[in-house]
XYZ file of C-alpha atoms in Angstrom:
780
model
C -46.906 -47.825 -39.591
C -49.591 -45.382 -40.892
C -49.274 -43.321 -44.039
C -48.074 -40.043 -42.413
C -45.603 -41.978 -40.314
C -44.194 -43.723 -43.399
C -43.934 -40.428 -45.274
C -42.216 -38.811 -42.268
C -39.664 -41.629 -42.037
C -38.976 -41.408 -45.795
C -38.639 -37.607 -45.569
C -36.299 -37.867 -42.602
C -34.117 -40.314 -44.539
C -33.809 -37.858 -47.426
C -33.109 -35.049 -44.933
C -30.292 -36.932 -43.241
C -28.834 -37.810 -46.633
C -28.763 -34.131 -47.605
C -31.512 -34.438 -50.240
C -33.304 -31.368 -48.960
C -35.637 -30.845 -51.915
C -37.025 -34.401 -51.678
C -37.378 -34.103 -47.912
C -39.167 -30.748 -48.135
C -41.679 -32.154 -50.686
C -42.621 -34.980 -48.364
C -42.821 -32.688 -45.267
C -45.237 -30.445 -47.135
C -47.353 -33.421 -48.327
C -47.766 -34.439 -44.681
C -48.699 -30.892 -43.679
C -51.162 -30.587 -46.594
C -52.919 -33.641 -45.234
C -52.432 -32.755 -41.558
C -51.596 -29.038 -40.990
C -51.064 -29.558 -37.246
C -48.491 -32.344 -37.608
C -45.937 -31.233 -34.986
C -42.979 -33.384 -36.166
C -43.422 -32.311 -39.804
C -43.636 -28.650 -38.766
C -40.510 -29.035 -36.608
C -38.433 -30.875 -39.227
C -39.533 -28.578 -42.056
C -38.481 -25.658 -39.786
C -35.041 -27.240 -39.237
C -34.672 -27.744 -43.037
C -35.710 -24.151 -43.705
C -33.139 -22.977 -41.139
C -30.509 -24.999 -42.986
C -31.418 -23.152 -46.184
C -30.847 -19.839 -44.341
C -34.493 -18.725 -44.111
C -34.418 -18.187 -40.372
C -37.609 -16.158 -39.889
C -39.713 -18.798 -41.677
C -37.921 -21.527 -39.759
C -38.752 -19.826 -36.441
C -42.417 -19.580 -37.469
C -42.623 -23.286 -38.391
C -40.877 -24.551 -35.235
C -42.942 -22.160 -33.147
C -46.101 -23.740 -34.679
C -44.760 -27.179 -33.718
C -44.253 -26.025 -30.101
C -47.786 -24.635 -29.997
C -49.053 -28.050 -31.126
C -46.832 -29.922 -28.641
C -44.631 -28.027 -26.194
C -43.344 -31.115 -24.397
C -40.607 -32.073 -26.875
C -37.186 -30.798 -25.763
C -35.658 -30.794 -29.299
C -38.379 -28.415 -30.567
C -37.243 -25.811 -28.039
C -33.578 -26.545 -28.666
C -33.870 -26.103 -32.426
C -35.894 -22.935 -32.052
C -33.066 -21.658 -29.856
C -30.552 -22.379 -32.635
C -32.673 -20.484 -35.163
C -33.103 -17.505 -32.849
C -29.351 -17.404 -32.183
C -28.760 -17.303 -35.929
C -31.072 -14.266 -35.947
C -28.914 -12.581 -33.244
C -31.667 -13.021 -30.654
C -29.365 -14.640 -28.088
C -31.467 -13.853 -25.008
C -34.549 -15.606 -26.513
C -32.318 -18.440 -27.709
C -30.994 -18.996 -24.185
C -34.573 -19.086 -22.862
C -35.496 -21.759 -25.459
C -32.527 -23.939 -24.466
C -33.484 -23.473 -20.826
C -37.006 -24.783 -21.564
C -35.494 -27.751 -23.400
C -33.444 -28.585 -20.307
C -36.486 -28.281 -18.061
C -38.068 -30.989 -20.168
C -34.872 -33.072 -20.404
C -32.116 -32.130 -17.914
C -29.677 -34.740 -19.297
C -29.841 -33.363 -22.851
C -26.121 -32.800 -23.640
C -26.790 -30.962 -26.915
C -29.190 -28.547 -25.193
C -26.544 -27.867 -22.536
C -24.033 -27.186 -25.271
C -26.378 -24.899 -27.193
C -27.252 -22.978 -24.027
C -23.516 -22.483 -23.507
C -23.235 -21.039 -27.032
C -26.079 -18.601 -26.383
C -24.656 -17.536 -23.019
C -21.234 -16.981 -24.571
C -22.864 -14.785 -27.204
C -24.398 -12.754 -24.369
C -20.952 -12.358 -22.764
C -21.900 -14.542 -19.807
C -18.766 -16.665 -20.145
C -18.628 -18.153 -16.651
C -22.178 -19.526 -17.108
C -21.275 -20.678 -20.628
C -18.272 -22.581 -19.254
C -20.506 -24.336 -16.724
C -22.916 -25.495 -19.471
C -20.098 -26.737 -21.741
C -18.557 -28.620 -18.803
C -21.907 -30.266 -18.017
C -22.413 -31.209 -21.676
C -18.986 -32.829 -21.709
C -19.776 -34.671 -18.478
C -23.056 -35.974 -19.874
C -21.320 -37.035 -23.108
C -17.603 -37.535 -22.591
C -17.107 -37.990 -26.353
C -18.819 -34.651 -27.166
C -15.879 -33.097 -29.014
C -17.419 -29.673 -29.655
C -18.244 -29.311 -25.956
C -14.603 -29.885 -25.014
C -13.507 -27.539 -27.811
C -15.767 -24.693 -26.691
C -15.064 -25.270 -23.012
C -11.319 -24.868 -23.664
C -11.887 -21.684 -25.677
C -14.112 -20.017 -23.076
C -11.763 -20.969 -20.226
C -8.924 -19.353 -22.145
C -11.044 -16.215 -22.599
C -11.642 -16.205 -18.857
C -7.890 -16.259 -18.203
C -7.998 -19.815 -16.915
C -5.407 -21.101 -19.359
C -4.192 -23.886 -17.102
C -7.704 -25.439 -16.994
C -8.190 -24.780 -20.697
C -5.212 -26.937 -21.675
C -6.918 -30.171 -20.552
C -10.035 -29.356 -22.607
C -7.971 -28.529 -25.692
C -6.106 -31.810 -25.420
C -9.333 -33.826 -25.023
C -10.851 -32.056 -28.025
C -7.741 -32.856 -30.072
C -8.106 -36.556 -29.165
C -11.744 -36.550 -30.268
C -11.129 -34.446 -33.419
C -7.836 -35.875 -34.775
C -8.066 -34.142 -38.175
C -9.286 -30.750 -36.947
C -6.709 -27.958 -36.516
C -8.852 -25.934 -34.083
C -8.044 -27.764 -30.828
C -4.316 -27.473 -31.602
C -4.588 -23.748 -32.414
C -6.449 -23.176 -29.161
C -3.936 -25.285 -27.237
C -1.116 -23.182 -28.736
C -2.793 -19.979 -27.485
C -3.221 -21.321 -23.948
C 0.333 -22.604 -23.744
C 1.627 -19.242 -24.986
C -0.416 -17.551 -22.270
C 1.244 -19.828 -19.720
C 4.694 -18.922 -21.016
C 5.344 -22.394 -22.390
C 6.610 -21.125 -25.714
C 8.233 -24.305 -26.992
C 5.066 -26.400 -26.393
C 2.958 -23.632 -27.925
C 5.053 -23.705 -31.080
C 4.727 -27.452 -31.377
C 0.948 -27.237 -30.918
C 0.733 -24.684 -33.721
C 2.798 -26.943 -35.982
C 0.214 -29.688 -35.325
C -2.551 -27.220 -36.221
C -0.822 -26.241 -39.455
C -0.279 -29.878 -40.353
C -4.055 -30.396 -40.091
C -5.099 -27.082 -41.621
C -2.785 -26.922 -44.620
C 0.250 -24.793 -45.394
C -1.927 -21.906 -46.582
C -3.212 -20.921 -43.142
C -1.879 -17.359 -42.779
C -3.276 -16.942 -39.268
C -1.792 -20.208 -38.072
C 1.602 -19.278 -39.518
C 1.452 -15.915 -37.745
C 0.654 -17.648 -34.444
C 3.508 -20.081 -34.985
C 5.813 -17.143 -35.696
C 4.762 -15.553 -32.409
C 5.558 -18.776 -30.534
C 8.935 -19.066 -32.198
C 9.659 -15.441 -31.326
C 8.823 -16.112 -27.695
C 11.156 -19.118 -27.731
C 13.976 -16.933 -29.024
C 14.084 -18.774 -32.360
C 14.152 -15.486 -34.252
C 15.268 -16.661 -37.694
C 12.551 -19.344 -37.833
C 9.988 -16.840 -36.588
C 10.966 -14.446 -39.368
C 10.440 -17.171 -41.993
C 6.995 -17.931 -40.599
C 6.006 -14.248 -40.611
C 7.229 -13.819 -44.203
C 5.182 -16.844 -45.330
C 2.089 -15.610 -43.450
C 2.380 -12.188 -45.084
C 2.920 -13.772 -48.495
C -0.440 -15.505 -48.137
C -2.191 -12.477 -46.583
C -0.191 -9.239 -47.031
C -3.004 -7.133 -45.652
C -2.868 -8.295 -42.024
C -1.950 -5.272 -39.845
C -1.545 -7.311 -36.665
C 0.916 -9.645 -38.356
C 2.860 -6.687 -39.755
C 3.063 -5.152 -36.271
C 4.276 -8.386 -34.706
C 6.798 -8.907 -37.497
C 8.061 -5.385 -36.752
C 8.622 -6.329 -33.118
C 10.627 -9.354 -34.232
C 12.715 -7.246 -36.598
C 13.506 -4.899 -33.704
C 14.870 -7.860 -31.769
C 16.879 -8.860 -34.842
C 18.520 -5.430 -34.842
C 16.836 -4.250 -38.055
C 15.129 -1.003 -36.936
C 14.494 0.409 -40.397
C 12.770 -2.790 -41.548
C 10.802 -2.823 -38.299
C 9.703 0.768 -38.922
C 8.529 -0.225 -42.431
C 6.346 -2.938 -40.873
C 4.817 -0.536 -38.343
C 4.248 2.027 -41.101
C 2.521 -0.643 -43.176
C 0.348 -1.659 -40.229
C -0.924 1.876 -39.605
C -1.461 2.421 -43.342
C -3.842 -0.577 -43.303
C -5.354 0.346 -39.927
C -4.894 4.053 -39.096
C -6.237 3.618 -35.559
C -3.770 0.799 -34.726
C -2.413 2.406 -31.565
C 0.164 -0.271 -30.747
C 1.745 0.066 -34.178
C 1.934 3.877 -33.839
C 3.502 3.478 -30.398
C 5.951 0.825 -31.597
C 6.997 3.015 -34.513
C 7.728 5.790 -32.016
C 9.917 3.465 -29.972
C 11.899 2.469 -33.057
C 12.447 6.066 -34.097
C 13.598 6.987 -30.584
C 16.066 4.123 -30.660
C 17.407 5.523 -33.939
C 17.940 8.936 -32.321
C 14.983 10.428 -34.216
C 13.181 11.660 -31.119
C 11.070 14.307 -32.868
C 9.530 11.624 -35.104
C 9.051 9.416 -32.048
C 7.060 12.158 -30.326
C 4.790 12.440 -33.377
C 4.120 8.683 -33.455
C 3.392 8.452 -29.731
C 1.008 11.394 -30.005
C -0.816 9.633 -32.864
C -1.247 6.558 -30.661
C -2.641 8.718 -27.863
C -5.005 10.509 -30.243
C -6.694 7.155 -30.807
C -6.392 5.895 -27.241
C -5.719 8.629 -24.687
C -5.820 6.134 -21.815
C -2.812 4.126 -23.059
C -0.356 4.421 -20.164
C 2.583 2.872 -22.049
C 2.281 5.440 -24.864
C 2.322 8.312 -22.326
C 5.460 6.806 -20.805
C 7.106 6.463 -24.207
C 6.104 9.995 -25.131
C 7.776 11.264 -21.952
C 10.988 9.404 -22.817
C 11.091 10.869 -26.347
C 10.468 14.385 -25.042
C 13.303 13.935 -22.540
C 15.609 12.964 -25.412
C 14.730 16.320 -27.000
C 15.719 18.056 -23.724
C 12.040 18.969 -23.255
C 11.951 17.515 -19.754
C 9.385 20.061 -18.659
C 6.932 18.446 -21.106
C 8.118 14.917 -20.295
C 7.048 15.132 -16.643
C 3.317 15.642 -17.377
C 3.445 12.694 -19.795
C 5.041 10.419 -17.195
C 2.609 11.598 -14.536
C -0.333 10.831 -16.834
C 1.114 7.339 -17.335
C 1.203 6.634 -13.575
C -2.277 8.070 -13.126
C -3.564 5.609 -15.722
C -1.479 2.688 -14.473
C 0.122 3.175 -11.042
C 1.565 -0.307 -11.266
C 3.818 0.483 -14.237
C 7.236 0.260 -12.573
C 9.185 1.693 -15.512
C 7.286 5.005 -15.342
C 8.210 5.550 -11.689
C 11.786 4.846 -12.680
C 11.620 7.392 -15.510
C 10.172 9.993 -13.167
C 12.987 9.256 -10.752
C 15.615 9.697 -13.440
C 14.031 12.978 -14.511
C 14.097 14.276 -10.942
C 17.711 13.167 -10.572
C 18.623 15.275 -13.609
C 16.906 18.207 -11.888
C 19.079 17.407 -8.884
C 16.063 16.561 -6.760
C 17.871 13.498 -5.463
C 15.520 12.886 -2.535
C 12.499 12.913 -4.835
C 14.323 10.699 -7.311
C 15.156 8.154 -4.600
C 11.510 8.050 -3.468
C 10.313 7.337 -7.005
C 12.939 4.636 -7.540
C 11.911 2.982 -4.268
C 8.318 2.944 -5.573
C 9.547 1.313 -8.769
C 11.421 -1.299 -6.757
C 8.346 -2.118 -4.684
C 6.490 -2.857 -7.909
C 9.354 -4.741 -9.556
C 11.815 -5.872 -6.853
C 13.684 -8.112 -9.260
C 14.609 -5.337 -11.710
C 18.371 -4.672 -11.672
C 17.962 -1.333 -13.472
C 15.643 -0.040 -10.736
C 18.216 -0.944 -8.080
C 20.969 0.767 -10.072
C 18.814 3.883 -10.493
C 18.164 4.083 -6.756
C 21.895 3.805 -6.098
C 22.524 6.602 -8.571
C 20.018 8.866 -6.803
C 21.581 8.123 -3.399
C 25.006 8.846 -4.849
C 23.732 12.283 -5.860
C 22.876 12.887 -2.192
C 26.405 11.937 -1.186
C 25.142 8.749 0.472
C 27.848 6.616 -1.083
C 27.687 3.709 1.366
C 23.959 3.177 0.708
C 24.482 3.729 -2.994
C 27.117 1.003 -3.073
C 24.680 -1.447 -1.446
C 22.108 -0.850 -4.181
C 24.681 -1.184 -6.944
C 25.649 -4.525 -5.431
C 21.962 -5.475 -5.321
C 21.690 -4.670 -9.051
C 24.742 -6.842 -9.722
C 23.313 -9.694 -7.657
C 20.265 -9.589 -9.922
C 22.347 -9.208 -13.087
C 26.049 -10.042 -12.703
C 26.717 -8.811 -16.256
C 25.363 -5.300 -15.568
C 28.390 -3.216 -16.579
C 26.852 0.176 -15.790
C 26.047 -0.876 -12.205
C 29.609 -2.163 -11.788
C 30.941 1.183 -13.038
C 28.663 3.083 -10.646
C 29.897 0.885 -7.800
C 33.415 1.890 -8.777
C 32.527 5.587 -8.425
C 30.890 4.972 -5.027
C 34.035 3.157 -3.861
C 36.152 6.019 -5.206
C 34.105 8.610 -3.282
C 34.518 6.497 -0.145
C 38.280 6.612 -0.595
C 38.528 2.937 -1.482
C 40.734 3.490 -4.512
C 41.889 -0.094 -4.967
C 38.302 -1.369 -4.842
C 37.245 1.383 -7.263
C 39.991 0.426 -9.717
C 38.905 -3.204 -9.540
C 35.246 -2.330 -10.114
C 36.053 -0.184 -13.159
C 38.143 -3.015 -14.553
C 35.316 -5.514 -14.102
C 32.840 -3.054 -15.650
C 35.012 -2.806 -18.759
C 35.308 -6.574 -18.982
C 31.505 -6.668 -19.055
C 31.107 -3.725 -21.443
C 34.377 -2.819 -23.129
C 33.045 0.475 -24.602
C 31.396 1.735 -21.404
C 32.544 5.338 -21.708
C 31.825 6.438 -18.135
C 33.857 3.551 -16.712
C 36.806 4.486 -18.939
C 36.518 8.164 -17.973
C 36.124 7.651 -14.214
C 38.962 5.129 -14.142
C 41.081 7.629 -16.034
C 40.369 10.339 -13.446
C 41.071 7.909 -10.612
C 44.434 7.068 -12.111
C 45.297 10.709 -12.689
C 44.351 11.479 -9.085
C 46.940 8.866 -8.098
C 49.583 10.311 -10.431
C 49.340 7.511 -12.996
C 49.872 9.498 -16.198
C 50.295 6.460 -18.458
C 47.036 4.854 -17.334
C 45.130 8.075 -16.750
C 45.336 10.119 -19.937
C 43.808 7.413 -22.199
C 40.804 7.247 -19.846
C 40.488 11.051 -19.809
C 40.097 10.864 -23.601
C 36.652 9.281 -23.013
C 35.326 12.517 -21.466
C 33.148 13.409 -24.434
C 31.682 9.950 -25.001
C 30.899 9.676 -21.276
C 28.687 12.774 -21.379
C 30.574 14.284 -18.447
C 32.211 17.099 -20.389
C 29.625 17.871 -23.066
C 29.581 16.959 -26.726
C 32.923 16.841 -28.444
C 33.262 18.397 -31.872
C 34.218 16.099 -34.710
C 35.926 18.167 -37.388
C 36.178 16.463 -40.774
C 39.979 16.262 -40.465
C 42.188 13.662 -38.732
C 42.868 13.880 -35.004
C 46.425 14.680 -33.925
C 48.130 12.139 -31.681
C 51.504 13.848 -31.231
C 53.131 13.004 -34.556
C 55.433 15.363 -36.509
C 53.710 18.550 -37.675
C 56.036 19.317 -40.597
C 53.930 20.687 -43.449
C 50.693 20.393 -41.461
C 48.587 22.992 -39.707
C 47.108 21.991 -36.352
C 43.758 23.162 -35.010
C 43.510 23.259 -31.198
C 39.900 23.809 -30.221
C 38.425 24.879 -26.910
C 36.339 22.632 -24.701
C 34.631 22.778 -21.306
C 34.563 26.149 -19.478
C 36.893 29.137 -19.516
C 38.597 27.971 -16.312
C 39.540 24.629 -17.876
C 40.680 26.445 -21.031
C 43.058 28.571 -18.943
C 44.480 25.447 -17.283
C 45.006 23.563 -20.563
C 46.265 26.705 -22.290
C 49.433 26.093 -20.296
C 50.150 23.312 -22.777
C 49.451 25.378 -25.896
C 52.942 26.815 -25.878
C 54.302 23.255 -26.157
C 52.243 22.687 -29.281
C 53.347 26.025 -30.693
C 56.969 25.117 -29.937
C 56.553 21.709 -31.609
C 55.423 23.485 -34.782
C 57.647 26.554 -34.310
C 60.389 25.346 -36.634
C 58.021 25.765 -39.587
C 56.183 29.114 -39.667
C 54.241 31.310 -37.293
C 50.551 30.546 -37.325
C 51.159 26.855 -37.929
C 48.992 26.234 -34.842
C 45.432 27.606 -34.852
C 43.787 28.005 -31.435
C 39.997 28.271 -31.509
C 38.550 29.390 -28.207
C 35.733 31.236 -26.460
C 35.506 34.704 -28.074
C 36.077 36.323 -24.665
C 39.559 34.769 -24.445
C 40.758 35.536 -27.977
C 42.713 38.795 -27.230
C 44.325 37.346 -24.107
C 45.436 34.126 -25.783
C 46.542 35.915 -28.962
C 48.895 38.105 -26.910
C 50.091 35.148 -24.866
C 50.818 32.917 -27.893
C 51.931 35.292 -30.646
C 53.320 32.451 -32.766
C 49.841 30.924 -33.059
C 46.743 32.067 -34.880
C 44.043 32.617 -32.254
C 40.449 33.022 -33.313
C 36.937 32.673 -31.937
C 35.197 29.361 -32.340
C 33.788 29.139 -35.860
C 30.008 29.327 -36.163
C 27.571 29.160 -39.050
C 24.747 31.567 -39.899
C 22.602 30.107 -37.117
C 25.291 30.569 -34.483
C 26.167 26.858 -34.364
C 29.789 25.674 -34.274
C 30.967 24.531 -37.675
C 32.864 21.290 -38.170
C 34.717 22.052 -41.389
C 38.210 23.565 -41.203
C 39.714 23.718 -44.701
C 42.767 25.659 -43.447
C 43.909 22.886 -41.048
C 45.139 19.349 -41.636
C 44.857 17.987 -38.061
C 42.827 18.799 -34.944
C 42.840 18.173 -31.215
C 40.728 19.358 -28.287
C 42.838 21.520 -25.988
C 42.461 19.039 -23.105
C 44.123 16.316 -25.161
C 47.392 18.233 -25.461
C 48.316 17.040 -21.955
C 48.398 13.437 -23.137
C 51.171 14.409 -25.549
C 53.140 16.944 -23.486
C 52.437 16.130 -19.781
C 53.392 12.480 -19.441
C 55.098 12.974 -16.081
C 55.503 15.591 -13.371
C 58.923 16.396 -14.804
C 57.222 17.521 -18.026
C 55.636 20.502 -16.272
C 57.709 23.626 -17.004
C 59.011 25.789 -14.160
C 57.862 29.124 -15.640
C 55.537 31.045 -13.282
C 52.860 32.013 -15.807
C 51.727 31.687 -19.416
C 49.072 34.382 -19.905
C 50.095 37.957 -20.667
C 47.792 40.866 -19.752
C 47.380 44.013 -21.868
C 50.111 46.493 -20.745
C 47.856 49.551 -21.102
C 45.093 48.049 -19.019
C 47.636 46.709 -16.570
C 48.797 50.271 -15.882
C 45.197 51.507 -15.560
C 44.336 48.930 -12.942
C 47.611 49.497 -11.095
C 46.494 53.071 -10.563
C 42.978 52.093 -9.571
C 44.154 49.659 -6.951
C 46.770 52.065 -5.621
C 43.941 54.541 -5.094
C 42.372 52.125 -2.617
C 45.139 52.904 -0.136
C 47.667 50.714 1.705
C 47.165 47.082 2.533
C 47.315 43.677 0.903
C 45.057 43.709 -2.148
C 43.104 40.449 -1.979
C 40.734 39.367 -4.740
C 37.998 36.980 -3.649
C 35.443 34.692 -5.225
C 33.294 32.241 -3.344
C 31.284 30.135 -5.783
C 31.063 28.925 -9.363
C 28.464 30.037 -11.873
C 27.806 26.375 -12.688
C 26.234 25.118 -9.478
C 25.192 21.485 -9.089
C 24.303 19.540 -5.960
C 27.746 17.902 -5.974
C 29.586 21.168 -6.683
C 27.562 23.088 -4.078
C 29.454 21.378 -1.276
C 32.707 22.778 -2.699
C 31.627 26.426 -2.439
C 30.813 28.944 0.260
C 28.558 31.889 1.017
C 29.930 35.272 2.003
C 28.830 34.800 5.608
C 31.497 32.054 5.862
C 34.201 34.672 5.229
C 33.748 36.476 8.567
C 37.200 35.419 9.949
C 38.964 36.792 6.878
C 36.956 40.017 6.913
C 38.212 40.606 10.478
C 41.937 40.389 9.542
C 43.388 43.912 9.623
C 45.307 45.365 6.685
C 43.420 43.508 3.932
C 41.800 45.359 1.029
C 39.181 43.130 -0.557
C 38.439 43.211 -4.288
C 35.424 41.377 -5.690
C 36.183 38.786 -8.395
C 32.788 37.089 -8.232
C 30.646 37.653 -11.311
C 26.975 36.956 -11.778
C 24.024 38.056 -9.674
C 25.747 38.739 -6.360
C 25.178 42.486 -5.690
C 22.661 41.987 -2.885
C 24.808 39.281 -1.299
C 27.802 41.644 -1.267
C 25.802 44.522 0.176
C 24.509 42.333 3.032
C 28.048 41.137 3.847
C 29.420 44.688 3.766
C 26.742 45.891 6.167
C 27.081 42.939 8.505
C 30.891 42.780 8.692
C 31.643 46.478 8.168
C 33.967 45.654 5.319
C 34.256 46.944 1.768
C 34.373 44.632 -1.260
C 35.662 46.923 -3.953
C 34.036 46.705 -7.335
C 33.704 48.960 -10.371
C 30.622 49.621 -12.470
C 32.634 49.692 -15.726
C 34.204 46.257 -15.087
C 32.501 43.251 -16.673
C 34.043 40.279 -14.901
C 32.013 37.793 -16.910
C 32.728 38.914 -20.480
C 35.757 41.223 -20.390
C 38.686 38.942 -19.605
C 41.170 41.547 -20.794
C 40.094 43.888 -17.975
C 39.794 41.013 -15.515
C 43.341 39.835 -16.317
C 44.741 43.337 -15.855
C 42.954 43.717 -12.510
C 44.025 40.297 -11.209
C 47.633 40.836 -12.291
C 47.821 43.800 -9.890
C 46.508 41.880 -6.869
C 48.716 40.590 -4.092
C 46.627 37.511 -3.483
C 43.532 35.774 -4.829
C 41.466 33.515 -2.572
C 38.913 31.374 -4.359
C 37.436 27.895 -4.661
C 37.488 26.014 -7.996
C 36.381 28.840 -10.286
C 37.681 30.729 -13.302
C 38.941 33.737 -11.261
C 41.420 31.507 -9.428
C 42.514 29.760 -12.634
C 43.047 33.137 -14.307
C 45.155 34.329 -11.384
C 47.233 31.155 -11.422
C 47.775 31.416 -15.196
C 48.969 35.032 -14.686
C 51.393 33.967 -11.952
C 49.509 35.773 -9.159
C 49.586 34.070 -5.720
C 46.402 32.041 -5.302
C 45.001 30.349 -2.215
C 42.557 27.774 -3.558
C 40.258 26.096 -1.048
C 38.258 22.913 -1.509
C 38.696 19.156 -1.758
C 41.229 17.203 -3.722
C 40.679 16.674 -7.439
C 42.378 14.899 -10.317
C 44.313 17.994 -11.461
C 46.678 17.508 -8.484
C 47.989 14.428 -10.287
C 48.873 12.572 -7.118
C 50.620 15.512 -5.429
C 49.773 18.038 -2.714
C 49.780 20.884 -5.253
C 48.428 21.584 -8.721
C 51.479 21.230 -10.960
C 49.834 23.346 -13.631
C 49.893 26.465 -11.404
C 53.220 27.182 -9.678
C 51.794 30.223 -7.844
C 48.851 28.317 -6.369
C 48.636 27.028 -2.820
C 45.973 24.490 -1.881
C 43.921 24.737 1.303
C 42.008 21.513 1.835
C 39.771 20.440 4.692
C 41.421 18.330 7.361
C 39.470 15.439 8.878
C 36.382 16.835 10.565
C 36.715 20.267 8.947
C 34.218 22.084 6.730
C 35.060 24.841 4.281
C 34.321 27.675 6.807
C 36.949 26.055 9.055
C 39.444 26.247 6.197
C 38.710 29.945 5.692
C 39.286 30.470 9.428
C 42.736 28.790 9.140
C 43.576 31.135 6.271
C 42.557 34.104 8.414
C 44.793 32.975 11.252
C 47.792 32.668 8.968
C 47.179 36.089 7.403
C 46.741 37.661 10.828
C 49.948 36.033 12.126
C 51.785 37.384 9.118
C 50.502 40.875 9.795
C 51.646 40.758 13.450
C 55.134 39.564 12.557
C 55.844 42.308 10.041
C 56.176 46.038 10.712
C 54.389 48.463 8.451
C 51.905 47.552 5.691
C 50.892 43.925 5.387
C 52.714 42.027 2.617
C 52.457 38.474 1.350
C 55.452 36.383 2.233
């Protein structure tokens, strides 16, 4: 062996042993003697690269290639240097030239894969890693990188085999196990993923914050929440400044039912990373769940400020706005969400629910069907579609969808309750009762099931079972929010030494009905002192109720400086909503008193309106109303239009008086012109706000004909004959009458009849009465 060859061998020995200074001295001695020595130039270039002087290394290896371009390793090592200089495209070209010279060079294949991966050409990189592993089955790094790039390509199933082979070849290295954990998590194999991460941590030491965080994620996915929490805490102890870990820990805390702690994590995440959109969005979801919808809106908007194309954040923003009753703003947010991601089933469902609240039931059903096409296995989507169909009165179809929801989730209490209502509307009362019972076994505090079952029982005359269910009216959301005064609720106990507050609820019509029970409460307390019962009611009813119940103190509902109802009543010891008096005093039909009326009109106004009506001439004075002010899709079927009244308008001897308030002037004028009839009305009479005048007018009428509306309830409370038309409701309490109103007669559709047919039957009876009596028409 010649002198340069001996020096080169000695230098290479030092180089391999890590004695870089000694190796460099010998390489340079060779080059001093022979400046064009290709191997010395190449190896000195590799050594210089190892020292981090990449530009000089590239120059030296480039000189070696110019001397001899046929050596594959020269090109390969130049590729490595160029990659270190972020010149990946040139690096890939160098590795390609190495492979042209030596196609079976496994290391060159591997290095080309690294360069291609750096260029984002992952499919090509995967092919090179796979070929390197084929050429050298024990090439651990090739298996490691192949598994990683396959995972990046979404080919987790293929990646698993590469991770496992790398782990066999690198028994002390945590990386194959970490990668295996990620792939298994991607495949939904949470338990195996957790075990793989434990293997990684065992090889990487207990201080690996990232590994602990990954393990926590796997434990969370497995449902092992307490263990996951411990792993997150340990990870954050090692590295408290990891926003992603804080965010994921917040998600776990949400599942643990600790929303405030979860919010603290999300807050911490965005403090460390202000543009962390997921953390902003998650914080919004927590705040919404806490009932803090305004804060939720702010957080979702912050997420969208950083990423306006985030469909989930638009959806969540819409939900928070809906909670604030800003549905008009919620719809654009939901629509933006479906524009960005039309495959997001939950957004179509939210749009459907919003349309259902607007009573666009057909539109709601269409959106829920879209949601079901995207997620056919979602029980909530099936329940929502049933709810929309129920709004259209399509109870049979609705019931099928509720059953579909229950087939998907047999423990879905809300769907079972909705099925009960569908059965009830179909007249299947026994099935409805059973469904409500099952719903309450599934969800014992399901307010709507309690309320609807209560109404069903009251409809059947079951007082004992019905009144407790009716008490859920506020919690069910069907009657509006109940007030919660800071005093105990009255349950019927002795009132000696205690002042009772009876407060108004629902509309004025319901107040008039339940006012029939107020005199019982006053009588219960009457042995003490007058004013021992305080009745708080709509300001419009105060004079009428004060005159009717002189032993009580009647006042308008208390409000604060902003016009909101107050909840503090220092002058009372107990309270009850007026509708709850019936549970104490109307426990059977026998408990309804026989007196004809309970409201007392103003005598002076009574005389005034007697004169006014007398001035209209002879004939039966008939007050009429035809619809409620509160119109919903369901209620609309219970009301009429004036054109339906043609048969009544043709009955001779009737003098019609308008009792309909609201915007109805044009409707009345059209009917008067068409039917050549007069509906008497007075410009100084405010039927909406002046109940004193309305009561005096109604008290002088011979008959009131109306659907379910306050004019008919007022007439019944005054003892005036009332013909009430419409379907059955719970206030009949299992009878053919309404026991609350002795002067009221019910006219209900027979099979196959519509409401105009009922009005025609009324007309025939009135006409027959007129023919059988001489002189002016009177009401028998």
